[in-house]
Coordinates of C-alpha atoms and ligand atoms in Angstrom, one line a residue:
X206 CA 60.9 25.9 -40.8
X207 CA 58.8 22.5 -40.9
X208 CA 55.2 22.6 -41.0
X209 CA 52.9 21.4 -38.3
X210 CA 52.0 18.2 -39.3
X211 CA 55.4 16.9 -40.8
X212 CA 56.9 18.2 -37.3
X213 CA 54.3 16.5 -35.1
X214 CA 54.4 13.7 -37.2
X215 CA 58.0 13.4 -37.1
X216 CA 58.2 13.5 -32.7
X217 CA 55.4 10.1 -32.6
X218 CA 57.9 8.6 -35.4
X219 CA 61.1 8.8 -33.3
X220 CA 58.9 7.7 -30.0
X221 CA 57.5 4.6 -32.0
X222 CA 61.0 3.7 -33.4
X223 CA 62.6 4.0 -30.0
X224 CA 59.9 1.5 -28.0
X225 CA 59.9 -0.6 -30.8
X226 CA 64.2 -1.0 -30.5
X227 CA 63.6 -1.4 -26.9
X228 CA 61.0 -4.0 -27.2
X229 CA 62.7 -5.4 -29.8
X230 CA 66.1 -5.8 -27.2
X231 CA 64.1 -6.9 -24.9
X232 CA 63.2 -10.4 -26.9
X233 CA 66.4 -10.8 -26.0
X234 CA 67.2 -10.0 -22.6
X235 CA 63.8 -10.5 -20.8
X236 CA 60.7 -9.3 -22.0
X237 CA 60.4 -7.0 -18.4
X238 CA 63.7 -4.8 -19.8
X239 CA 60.8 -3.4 -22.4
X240 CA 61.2 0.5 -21.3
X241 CA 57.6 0.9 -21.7
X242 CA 56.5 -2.0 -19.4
X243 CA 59.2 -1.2 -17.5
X244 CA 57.8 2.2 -17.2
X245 CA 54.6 0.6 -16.1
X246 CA 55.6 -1.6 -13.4
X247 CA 57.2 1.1 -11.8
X248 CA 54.3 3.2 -11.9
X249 CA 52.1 0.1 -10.5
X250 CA 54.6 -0.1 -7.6
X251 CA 55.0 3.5 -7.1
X252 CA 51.3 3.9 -7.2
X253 CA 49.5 5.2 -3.6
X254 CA 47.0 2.6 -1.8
X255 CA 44.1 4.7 -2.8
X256 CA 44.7 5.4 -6.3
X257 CA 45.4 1.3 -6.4
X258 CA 42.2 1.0 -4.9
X259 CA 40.2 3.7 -7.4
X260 CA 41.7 1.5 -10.2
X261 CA 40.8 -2.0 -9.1
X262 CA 37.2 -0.6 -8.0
X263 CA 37.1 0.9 -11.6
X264 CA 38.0 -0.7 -14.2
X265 CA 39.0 -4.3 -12.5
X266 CA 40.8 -6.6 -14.4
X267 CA 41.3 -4.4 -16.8
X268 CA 43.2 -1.8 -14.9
X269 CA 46.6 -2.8 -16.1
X270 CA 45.2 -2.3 -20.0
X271 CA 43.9 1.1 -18.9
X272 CA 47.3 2.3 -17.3
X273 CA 49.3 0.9 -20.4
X274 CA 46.6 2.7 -22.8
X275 CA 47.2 6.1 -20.5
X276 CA 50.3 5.7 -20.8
X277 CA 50.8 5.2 -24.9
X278 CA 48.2 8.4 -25.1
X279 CA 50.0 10.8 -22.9
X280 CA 53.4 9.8 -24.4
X281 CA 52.1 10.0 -28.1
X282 CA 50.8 13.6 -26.9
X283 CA 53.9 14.3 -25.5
X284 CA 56.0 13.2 -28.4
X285 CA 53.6 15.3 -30.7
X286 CA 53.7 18.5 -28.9
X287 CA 57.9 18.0 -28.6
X288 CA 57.8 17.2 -32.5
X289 CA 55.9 20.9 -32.9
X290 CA 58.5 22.6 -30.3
X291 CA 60.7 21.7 -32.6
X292 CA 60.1 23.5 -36.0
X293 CA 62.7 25.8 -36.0
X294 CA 65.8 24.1 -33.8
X295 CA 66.1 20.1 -33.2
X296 CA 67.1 20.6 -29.6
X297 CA 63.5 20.6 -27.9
X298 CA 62.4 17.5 -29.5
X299 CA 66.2 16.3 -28.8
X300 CA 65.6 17.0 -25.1
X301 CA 61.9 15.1 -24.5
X302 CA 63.8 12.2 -26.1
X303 CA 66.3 12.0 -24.3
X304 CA 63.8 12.8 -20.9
X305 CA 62.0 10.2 -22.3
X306 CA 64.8 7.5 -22.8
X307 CA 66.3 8.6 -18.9
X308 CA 63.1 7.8 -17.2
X309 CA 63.1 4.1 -19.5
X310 CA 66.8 3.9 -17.9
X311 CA 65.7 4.2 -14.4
X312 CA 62.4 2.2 -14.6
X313 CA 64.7 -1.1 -16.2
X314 CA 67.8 -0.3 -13.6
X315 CA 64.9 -0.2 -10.8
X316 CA 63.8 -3.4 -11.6
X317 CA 64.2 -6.4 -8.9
X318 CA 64.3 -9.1 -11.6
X319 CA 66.8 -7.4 -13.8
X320 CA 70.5 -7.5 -14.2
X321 CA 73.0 -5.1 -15.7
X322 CA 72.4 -6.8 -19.4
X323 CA 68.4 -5.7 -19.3
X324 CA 70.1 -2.2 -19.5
X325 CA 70.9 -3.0 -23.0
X326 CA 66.9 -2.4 -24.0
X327 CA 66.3 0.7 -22.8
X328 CA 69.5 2.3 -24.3
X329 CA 68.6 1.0 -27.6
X330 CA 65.2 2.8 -27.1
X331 CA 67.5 6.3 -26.3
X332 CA 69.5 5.7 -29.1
X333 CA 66.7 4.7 -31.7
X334 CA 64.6 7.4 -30.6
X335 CA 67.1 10.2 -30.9
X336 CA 68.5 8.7 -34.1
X337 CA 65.3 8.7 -35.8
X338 CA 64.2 11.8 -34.6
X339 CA 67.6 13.3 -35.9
X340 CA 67.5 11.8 -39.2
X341 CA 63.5 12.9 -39.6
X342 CA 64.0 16.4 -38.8
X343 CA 67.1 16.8 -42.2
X344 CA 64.2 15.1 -44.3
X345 CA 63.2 18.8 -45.6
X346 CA 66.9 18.9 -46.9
X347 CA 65.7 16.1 -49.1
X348 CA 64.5 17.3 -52.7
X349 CA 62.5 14.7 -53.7
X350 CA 59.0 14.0 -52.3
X351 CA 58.7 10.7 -53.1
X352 CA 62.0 9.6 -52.1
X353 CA 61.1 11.5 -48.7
X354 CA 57.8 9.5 -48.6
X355 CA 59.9 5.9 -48.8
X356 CA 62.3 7.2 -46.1
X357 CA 59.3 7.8 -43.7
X358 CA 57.6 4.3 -44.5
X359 CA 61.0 2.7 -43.8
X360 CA 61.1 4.5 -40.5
X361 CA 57.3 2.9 -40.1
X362 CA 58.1 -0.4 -41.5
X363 CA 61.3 -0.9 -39.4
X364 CA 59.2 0.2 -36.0
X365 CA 56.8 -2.3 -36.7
X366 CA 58.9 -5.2 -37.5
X367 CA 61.0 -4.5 -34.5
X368 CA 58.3 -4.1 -32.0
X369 CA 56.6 -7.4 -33.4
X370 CA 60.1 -9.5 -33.8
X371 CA 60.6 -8.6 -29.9
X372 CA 57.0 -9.5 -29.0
X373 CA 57.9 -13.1 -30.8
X374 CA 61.3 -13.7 -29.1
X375 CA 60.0 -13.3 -25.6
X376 CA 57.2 -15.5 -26.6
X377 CA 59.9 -17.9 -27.6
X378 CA 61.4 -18.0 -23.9
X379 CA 57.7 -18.4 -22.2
X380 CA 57.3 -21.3 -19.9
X381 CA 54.0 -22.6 -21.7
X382 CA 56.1 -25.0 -23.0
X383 CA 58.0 -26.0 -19.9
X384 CA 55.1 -26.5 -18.1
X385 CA 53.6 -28.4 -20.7
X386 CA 56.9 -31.1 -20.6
X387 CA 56.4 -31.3 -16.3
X388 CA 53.0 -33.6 -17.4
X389 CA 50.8 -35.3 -15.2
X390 CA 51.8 -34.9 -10.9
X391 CA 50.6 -37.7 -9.5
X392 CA 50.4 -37.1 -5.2
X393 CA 50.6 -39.6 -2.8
X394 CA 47.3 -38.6 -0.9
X395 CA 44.6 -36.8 -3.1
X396 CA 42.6 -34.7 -1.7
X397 CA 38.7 -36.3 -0.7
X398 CA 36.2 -36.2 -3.4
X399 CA 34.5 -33.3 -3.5
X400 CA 30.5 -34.7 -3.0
X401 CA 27.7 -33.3 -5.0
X402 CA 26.2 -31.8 -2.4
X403 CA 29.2 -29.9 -1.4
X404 CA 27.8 -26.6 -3.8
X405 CA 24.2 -25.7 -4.7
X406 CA 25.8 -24.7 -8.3
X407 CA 22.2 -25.5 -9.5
X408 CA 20.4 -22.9 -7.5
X409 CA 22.7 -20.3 -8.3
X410 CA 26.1 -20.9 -6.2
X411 CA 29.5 -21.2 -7.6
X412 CA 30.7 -24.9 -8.4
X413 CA 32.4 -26.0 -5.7
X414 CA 36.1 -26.4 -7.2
X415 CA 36.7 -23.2 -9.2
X416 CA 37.9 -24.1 -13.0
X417 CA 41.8 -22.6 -13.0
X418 CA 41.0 -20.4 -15.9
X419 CA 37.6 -18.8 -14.0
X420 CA 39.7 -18.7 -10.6
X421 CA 40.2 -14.7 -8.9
X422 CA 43.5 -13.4 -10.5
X423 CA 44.8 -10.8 -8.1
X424 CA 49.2 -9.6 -8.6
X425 CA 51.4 -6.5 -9.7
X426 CA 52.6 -8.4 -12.6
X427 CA 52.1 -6.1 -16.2
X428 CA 53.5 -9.1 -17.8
X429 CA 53.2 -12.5 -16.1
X430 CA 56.4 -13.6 -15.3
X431 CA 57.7 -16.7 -17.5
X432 CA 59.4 -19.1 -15.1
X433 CA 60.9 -22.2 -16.5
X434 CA 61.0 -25.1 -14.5
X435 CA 64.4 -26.1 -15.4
X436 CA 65.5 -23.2 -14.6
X437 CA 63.8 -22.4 -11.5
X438 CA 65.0 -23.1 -7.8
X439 CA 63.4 -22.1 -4.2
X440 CA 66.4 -20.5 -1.8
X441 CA 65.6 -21.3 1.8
X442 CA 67.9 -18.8 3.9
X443 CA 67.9 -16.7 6.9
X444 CA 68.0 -17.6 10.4
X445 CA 68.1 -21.4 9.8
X446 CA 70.9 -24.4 10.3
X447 CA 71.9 -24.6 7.2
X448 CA 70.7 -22.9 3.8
X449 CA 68.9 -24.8 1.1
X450 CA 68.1 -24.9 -2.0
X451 CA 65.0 -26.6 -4.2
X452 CA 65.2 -27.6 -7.9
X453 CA 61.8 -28.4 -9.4
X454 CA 62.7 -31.8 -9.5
X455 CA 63.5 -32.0 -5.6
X456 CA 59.9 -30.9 -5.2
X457 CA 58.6 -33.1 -7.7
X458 CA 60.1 -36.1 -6.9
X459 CA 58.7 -35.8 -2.7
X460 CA 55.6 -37.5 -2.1
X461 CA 53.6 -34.4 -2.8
X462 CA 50.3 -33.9 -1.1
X463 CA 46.8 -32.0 -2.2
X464 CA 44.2 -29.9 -0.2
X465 CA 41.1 -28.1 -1.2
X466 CA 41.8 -24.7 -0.1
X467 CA 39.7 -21.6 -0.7
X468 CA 41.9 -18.3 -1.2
X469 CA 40.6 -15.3 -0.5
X470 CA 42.1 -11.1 -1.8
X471 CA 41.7 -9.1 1.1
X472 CA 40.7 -6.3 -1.8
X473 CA 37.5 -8.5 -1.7
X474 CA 34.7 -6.1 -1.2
X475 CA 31.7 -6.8 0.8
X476 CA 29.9 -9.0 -2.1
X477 CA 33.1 -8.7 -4.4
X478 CA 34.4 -11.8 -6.6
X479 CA 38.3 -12.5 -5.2
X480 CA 37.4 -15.7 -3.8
X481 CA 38.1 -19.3 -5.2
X482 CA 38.3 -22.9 -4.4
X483 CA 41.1 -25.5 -6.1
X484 CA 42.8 -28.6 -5.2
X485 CA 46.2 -27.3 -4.2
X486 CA 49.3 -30.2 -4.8
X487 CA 52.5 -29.9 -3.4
X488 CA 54.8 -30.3 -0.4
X489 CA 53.7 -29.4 3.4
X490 CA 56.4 -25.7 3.6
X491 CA 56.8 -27.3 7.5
X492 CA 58.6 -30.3 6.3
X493 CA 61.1 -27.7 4.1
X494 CA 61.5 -25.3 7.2
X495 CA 62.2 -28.3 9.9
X496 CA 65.0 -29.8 6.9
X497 CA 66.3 -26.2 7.1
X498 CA 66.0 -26.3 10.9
X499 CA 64.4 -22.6 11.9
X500 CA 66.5 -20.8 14.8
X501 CA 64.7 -19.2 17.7
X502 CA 63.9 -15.8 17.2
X503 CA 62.4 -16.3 14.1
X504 CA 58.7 -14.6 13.3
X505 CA 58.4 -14.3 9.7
X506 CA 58.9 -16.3 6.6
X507 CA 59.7 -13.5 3.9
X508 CA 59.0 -14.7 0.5
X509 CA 60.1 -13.2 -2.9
X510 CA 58.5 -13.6 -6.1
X511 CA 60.9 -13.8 -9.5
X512 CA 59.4 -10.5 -10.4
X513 CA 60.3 -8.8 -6.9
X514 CA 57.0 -8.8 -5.2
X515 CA 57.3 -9.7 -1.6
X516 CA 55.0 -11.2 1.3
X517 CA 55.7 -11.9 5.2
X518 CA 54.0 -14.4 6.5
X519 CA 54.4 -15.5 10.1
X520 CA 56.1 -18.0 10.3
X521 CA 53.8 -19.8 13.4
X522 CA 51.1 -20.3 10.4
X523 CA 53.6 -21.6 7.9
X524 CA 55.1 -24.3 10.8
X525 CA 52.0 -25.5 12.3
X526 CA 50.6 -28.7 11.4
X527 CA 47.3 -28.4 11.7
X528 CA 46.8 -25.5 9.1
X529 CA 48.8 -27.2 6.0
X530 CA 51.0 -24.4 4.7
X531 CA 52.1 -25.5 1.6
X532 CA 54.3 -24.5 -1.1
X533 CA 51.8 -25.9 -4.2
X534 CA 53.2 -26.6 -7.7
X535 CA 50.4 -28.4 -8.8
X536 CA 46.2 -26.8 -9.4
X537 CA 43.2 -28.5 -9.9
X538 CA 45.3 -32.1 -11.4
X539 CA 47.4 -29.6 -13.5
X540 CA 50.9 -28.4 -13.0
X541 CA 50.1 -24.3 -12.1
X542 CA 49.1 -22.3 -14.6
X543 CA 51.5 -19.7 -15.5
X544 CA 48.9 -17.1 -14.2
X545 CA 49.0 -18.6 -11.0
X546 CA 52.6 -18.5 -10.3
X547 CA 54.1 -21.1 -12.1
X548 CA 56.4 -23.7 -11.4
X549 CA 55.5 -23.4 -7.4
X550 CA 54.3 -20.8 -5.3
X551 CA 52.7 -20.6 -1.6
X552 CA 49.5 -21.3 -0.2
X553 CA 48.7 -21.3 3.2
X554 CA 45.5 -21.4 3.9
X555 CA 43.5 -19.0 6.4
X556 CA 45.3 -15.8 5.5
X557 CA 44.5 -13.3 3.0
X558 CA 46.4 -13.8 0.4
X559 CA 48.7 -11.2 0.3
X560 CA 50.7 -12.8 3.5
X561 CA 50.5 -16.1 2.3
X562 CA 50.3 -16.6 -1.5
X563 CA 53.5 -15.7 -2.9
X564 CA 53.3 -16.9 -6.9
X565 CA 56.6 -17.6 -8.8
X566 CA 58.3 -18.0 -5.1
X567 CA 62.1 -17.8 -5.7
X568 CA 63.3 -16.8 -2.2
X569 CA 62.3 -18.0 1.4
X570 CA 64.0 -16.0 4.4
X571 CA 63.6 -16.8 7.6
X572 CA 63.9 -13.7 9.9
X573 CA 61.9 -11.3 12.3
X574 CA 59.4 -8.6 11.7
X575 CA 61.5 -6.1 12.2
X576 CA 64.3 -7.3 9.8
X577 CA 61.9 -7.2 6.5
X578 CA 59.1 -5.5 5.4
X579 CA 56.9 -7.0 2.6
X580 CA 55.5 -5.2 -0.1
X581 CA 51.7 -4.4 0.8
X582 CA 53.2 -3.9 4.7
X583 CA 55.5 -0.9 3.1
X584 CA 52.3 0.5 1.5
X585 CA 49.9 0.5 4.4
X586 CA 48.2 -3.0 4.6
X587 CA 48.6 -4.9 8.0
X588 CA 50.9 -7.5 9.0
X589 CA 48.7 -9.8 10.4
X590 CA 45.6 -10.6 7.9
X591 CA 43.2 -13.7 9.2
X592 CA 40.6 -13.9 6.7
X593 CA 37.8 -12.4 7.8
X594 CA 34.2 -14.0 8.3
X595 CA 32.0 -13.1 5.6
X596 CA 29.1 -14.7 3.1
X597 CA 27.7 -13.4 0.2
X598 CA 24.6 -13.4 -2.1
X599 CA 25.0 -15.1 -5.6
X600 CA 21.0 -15.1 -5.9
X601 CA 19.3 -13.0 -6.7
X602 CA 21.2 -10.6 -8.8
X603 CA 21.1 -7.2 -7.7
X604 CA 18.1 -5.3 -9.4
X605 CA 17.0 -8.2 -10.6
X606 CA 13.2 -8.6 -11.2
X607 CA 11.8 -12.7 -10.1
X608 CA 8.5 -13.4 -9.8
X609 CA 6.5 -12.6 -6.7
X610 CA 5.6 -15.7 -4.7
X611 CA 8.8 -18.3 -3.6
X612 CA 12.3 -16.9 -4.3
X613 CA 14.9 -18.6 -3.5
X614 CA 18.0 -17.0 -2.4
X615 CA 21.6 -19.1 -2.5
X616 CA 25.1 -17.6 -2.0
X617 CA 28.4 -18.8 0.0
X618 CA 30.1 -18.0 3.4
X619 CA 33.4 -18.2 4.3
X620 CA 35.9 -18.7 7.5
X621 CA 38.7 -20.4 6.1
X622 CA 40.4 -22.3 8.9
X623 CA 37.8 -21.7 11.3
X624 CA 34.7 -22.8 9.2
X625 CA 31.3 -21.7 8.8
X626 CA 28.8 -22.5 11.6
X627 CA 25.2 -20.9 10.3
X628 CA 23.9 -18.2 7.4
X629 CA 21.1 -16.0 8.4
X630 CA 19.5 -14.3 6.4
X631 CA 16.9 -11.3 6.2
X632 CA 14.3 -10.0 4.1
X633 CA 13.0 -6.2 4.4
X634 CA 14.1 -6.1 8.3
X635 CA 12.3 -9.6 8.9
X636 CA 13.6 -11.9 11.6
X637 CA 16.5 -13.8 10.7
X638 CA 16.1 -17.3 9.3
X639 CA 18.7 -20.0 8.7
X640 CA 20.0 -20.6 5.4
X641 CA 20.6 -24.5 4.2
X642 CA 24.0 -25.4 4.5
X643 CA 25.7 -27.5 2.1
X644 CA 28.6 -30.2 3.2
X645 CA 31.1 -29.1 4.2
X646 CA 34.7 -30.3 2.6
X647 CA 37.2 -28.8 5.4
X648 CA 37.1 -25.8 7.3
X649 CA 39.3 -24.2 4.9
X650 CA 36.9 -24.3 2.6
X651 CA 34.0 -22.3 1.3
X652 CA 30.4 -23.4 2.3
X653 CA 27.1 -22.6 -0.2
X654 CA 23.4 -21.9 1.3
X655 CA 20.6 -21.6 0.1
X656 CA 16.5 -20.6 1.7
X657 CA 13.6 -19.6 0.1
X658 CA 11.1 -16.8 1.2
X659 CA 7.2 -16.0 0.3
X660 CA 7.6 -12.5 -1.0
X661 CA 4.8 -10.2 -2.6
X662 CA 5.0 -7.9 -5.8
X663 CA 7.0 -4.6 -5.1
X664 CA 10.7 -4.0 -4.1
X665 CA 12.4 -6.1 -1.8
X666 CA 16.2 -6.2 0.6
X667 CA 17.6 -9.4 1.4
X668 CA 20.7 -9.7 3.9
X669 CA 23.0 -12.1 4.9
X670 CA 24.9 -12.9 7.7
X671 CA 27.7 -15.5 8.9
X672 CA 28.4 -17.0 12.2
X673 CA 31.6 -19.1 12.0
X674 CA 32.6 -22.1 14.7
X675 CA 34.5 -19.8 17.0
X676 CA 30.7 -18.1 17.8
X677 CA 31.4 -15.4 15.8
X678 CA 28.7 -13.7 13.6
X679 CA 29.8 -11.0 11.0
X680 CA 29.5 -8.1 12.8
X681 CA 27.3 -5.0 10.1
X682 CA 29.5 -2.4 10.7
X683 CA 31.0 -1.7 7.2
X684 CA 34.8 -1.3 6.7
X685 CA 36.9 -0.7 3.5
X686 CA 39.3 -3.3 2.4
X687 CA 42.6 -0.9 3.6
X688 CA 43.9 -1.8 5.9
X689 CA 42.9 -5.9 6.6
X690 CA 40.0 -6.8 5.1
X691 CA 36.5 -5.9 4.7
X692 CA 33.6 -6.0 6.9
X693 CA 30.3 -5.4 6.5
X694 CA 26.5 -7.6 5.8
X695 CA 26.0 -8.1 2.1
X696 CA 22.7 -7.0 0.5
X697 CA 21.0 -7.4 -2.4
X698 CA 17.6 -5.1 -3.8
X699 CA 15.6 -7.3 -6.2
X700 CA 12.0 -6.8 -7.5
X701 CA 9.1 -9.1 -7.4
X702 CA 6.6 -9.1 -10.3
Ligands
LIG154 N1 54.4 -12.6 -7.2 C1 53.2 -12.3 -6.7 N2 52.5 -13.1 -5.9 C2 51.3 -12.8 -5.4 C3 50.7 -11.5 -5.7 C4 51.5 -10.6 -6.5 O1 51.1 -9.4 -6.7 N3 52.7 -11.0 -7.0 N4 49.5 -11.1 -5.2 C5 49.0 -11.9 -4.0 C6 47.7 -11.6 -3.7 S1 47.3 -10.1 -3.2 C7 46.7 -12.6 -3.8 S2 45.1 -12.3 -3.3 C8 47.0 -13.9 -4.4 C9 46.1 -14.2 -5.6 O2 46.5 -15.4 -6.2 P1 45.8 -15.8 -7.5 O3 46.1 -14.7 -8.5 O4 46.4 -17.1 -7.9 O5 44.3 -15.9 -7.3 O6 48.3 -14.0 -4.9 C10 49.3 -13.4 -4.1 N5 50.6 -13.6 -4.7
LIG155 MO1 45.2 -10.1 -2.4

């Protein structure tokens, strides 16, 4: 019979070898056929709203890290305790294996964005994993202790360079370089200058144009999806005239336009940071749908993402002229970053973006609401999702301590489409005052404010409220983000001194 630690050690051996084949297969065939990201994904997608929303709320950005880390922990466990089962008999430890190298299986075969040949990673994982473990456990028939020691380091060694050599050749396949060779886009009508007193950056604001790499990252990807733009093309499909289909350099090569459009998340908590500004470049997604010619009946434009992620927009807010849907390939004066769904993806603006935002778009279908349902709409969120009406408080932080006298309190306000009207704002249950407005770009923009109050030592509540052109003012009443959006006045507690 093996010992403990030999027979633990033995089960997290045979699980490293076999994600390490897999990744290893998967530099390959696509880095997503990796079991254990595979795994991921489908726990991401499989995931209920509220545990979703528990994560986000958590551990933010970083909830992705956490669910791969819980993952490796409860495996390695798993692995260990299967390694002890099997002191005596081979089979247990046989059996997690395999379980383990099924459930790879059916996360890769699940996948939207793989084909048959992605299978190929996974069942390199099963087959490592159940070889190794096989050829560990008949170690105690060999005599010799050091030879036995070279045998295990060979099984380390070989794990490592495998899992490393797959990490390089998916690097290899990225589109960083692809993106780099599209250059410079040069559009036929910029978007205005952005004046200097469109932000009140100095007082505490945001700058008005949000810097790509600082801009709100919000998707399902584990991995972000590497799109080449040679090998990219947009399907436009459905209930239209006649089917179409983009290659980067059709969209390129139009006279592309740019817009300064601010996206919101409708995850955005009240006060929350999943809003951003950028000049958007690209073609007007009416001009596409009219060359496709839409047939009556239509309601929805139904995009896919490469990596299977779905939206519905309707289709009324994609057509209409006025509101500048556009399918974007260019941020900021730089072709899209990866991040942010390069080589094109959708932005139309007004709508959370969830409906409307579609990153590393491969598929547009024109149908009905009934025909398709989108991702978030499967999972609870609403069809329809306006960005709501709302401002928020940049300064004071909250909790912060200022000194007692003047403070001045600056923030932003947002009703894209619509545009802001006034900010009031509150201090202690005083009256309301009006904030100063900065200039405002286009209604689909952000605005920044900024007042200053006469407050005395102690503890202190500011609130602030916006009223957009329609006449509407942000009404207090507090809602979650589920299932449309957020509502609610935004307050900070600060302390004079
Ligand atoms: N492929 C894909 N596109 C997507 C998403 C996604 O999960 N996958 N998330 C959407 C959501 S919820 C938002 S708010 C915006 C965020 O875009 P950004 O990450 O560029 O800020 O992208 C949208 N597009
Ligand atoms: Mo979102």
């Amino acid at each position: 019979m093996l010992s403990r630690w030999p027979a633990a050690l033995i089960g997290v051996l045979a699980l490293a070898a076999a994600l390490a084949a897999g990744h290893l297969v998967a530099g390959f065939v696509g880095v997503n056929a990796s079991p254990y990201l595979a795994v991921g994904n489908g726990a991401i997608d499989l995931t209920p709203v509220w545990l979703k929303d528990f994560a986000v709320r958590t551990f933010g950005t970083y909830d992705k890290l956490v669910l791969l880390s819980g993952m490796a922990v409860v495996m390695v466990v798993v692995a260990a305790v299967a390694g002890l089962l099997s002191r005596r008999t081979p089979v247990p430890g046989l059996v997690v294996i395999t379980g383990f190298g099924l459930v790879g299986l059916v996360a890769v075969y699940a996948r939207p964005d793989l084909d048959a040949v992605a299978l190929l990673a996974p069942l390199a994982s099963l087959a490592a994993g159940v070889g190794t473990f096989a050829f560990l456990r008949r170690l105690d028939v060999v005599p010799d202790r050091s030879r036995r020691t070279v045998l295990l380091a060979g099984v380390v060694a070989g794990a490592g360079i495998a899992g490393l050599g797959g990490q390089l050749l998916a690097g290899r396949r990225d589109a960083a370089s692809s993106r780099e060779a599209v250059g410079r886009l040069v559009p036929v009508r910029t978007a205005p200058t952005i004046p200097a007193d469109a932000d009140f950056a100095k007082l505490g604001t945001p700058t008005f144009l949000t810097r790509n790499d600082r801009f709100y990252r919000v998707d399902t990807a584990l991995t972000v999806p590497q799109v080449r733009a040679e090998d990219w093309s947009l399907r436009l499909y459905g209930m239209v005239d006649r089917e179409i289909r983009y290659r980067y350099g059709d969209i390129r090569n139009r006279p592309l336009v740019e817009r300064t459009i601010t996206m919101t998340c409708v995850s955005n908590e009240v006060g929350g940071t999943y809003v951003s500004t950028a000049n958007f470049a690209g073609v007007d997604l009416a001009d596409l749908l009219e060359e496709a010619g839409v047939r009556p009946g239509a309601e929805q434009l139904f995009s896919s993402s490469v990596d299977g992620w779905t939206s519905g927009s309707p289709l009324a807010a994609a057509l209409d002229p006025s509101r500048g849907a556009m399918l974007a390939i260019g941020m900021n004066g730089e072709p899209l970053p990866i991040e942010h769904g390069f080589p094109a993806r959708l932005v139309i603006p007004g709508l959370y973006g969830y409906v409307s935002a579609t990153k590393w778009v491969t598929d547009l279908e024109v149908t009905t609401w009934d025909a398709r349902q989108a991702y978030w709409l499967k999972r609870g969120w609403g069809r329809e999702a306006p960005i709501k009406t709302q401002s928020r408080i940049d300064t004071p932080k909250g909790f912060e301590t200022v000194p007692a006298g003047k403070v001045r309190v600056a923030g932003i306000a947002w009703a894209q489409h619509t545009g802001i009207a006034k900010v009031e704002l509150r201090v202690d249950n005083g009256p309301w005052r009006e904030a100063m407005l900065s200039h405002e770009v286009n209604p689909d923009t952000w605005r920044m404010w900024w007042l200053e109050f006469d407050v005395a030592p102690g503890g202190h509540q500011v609130v602030c409220r916006a009223t957009d052109k329609s006449g509407y003012t942000q009404t207090e009443m507090r809602a979650g983000t589920v299932p449309d959006g957020a509502t609610g006045w935004h307050s900070i507690a600060f302390t004079a001194r």
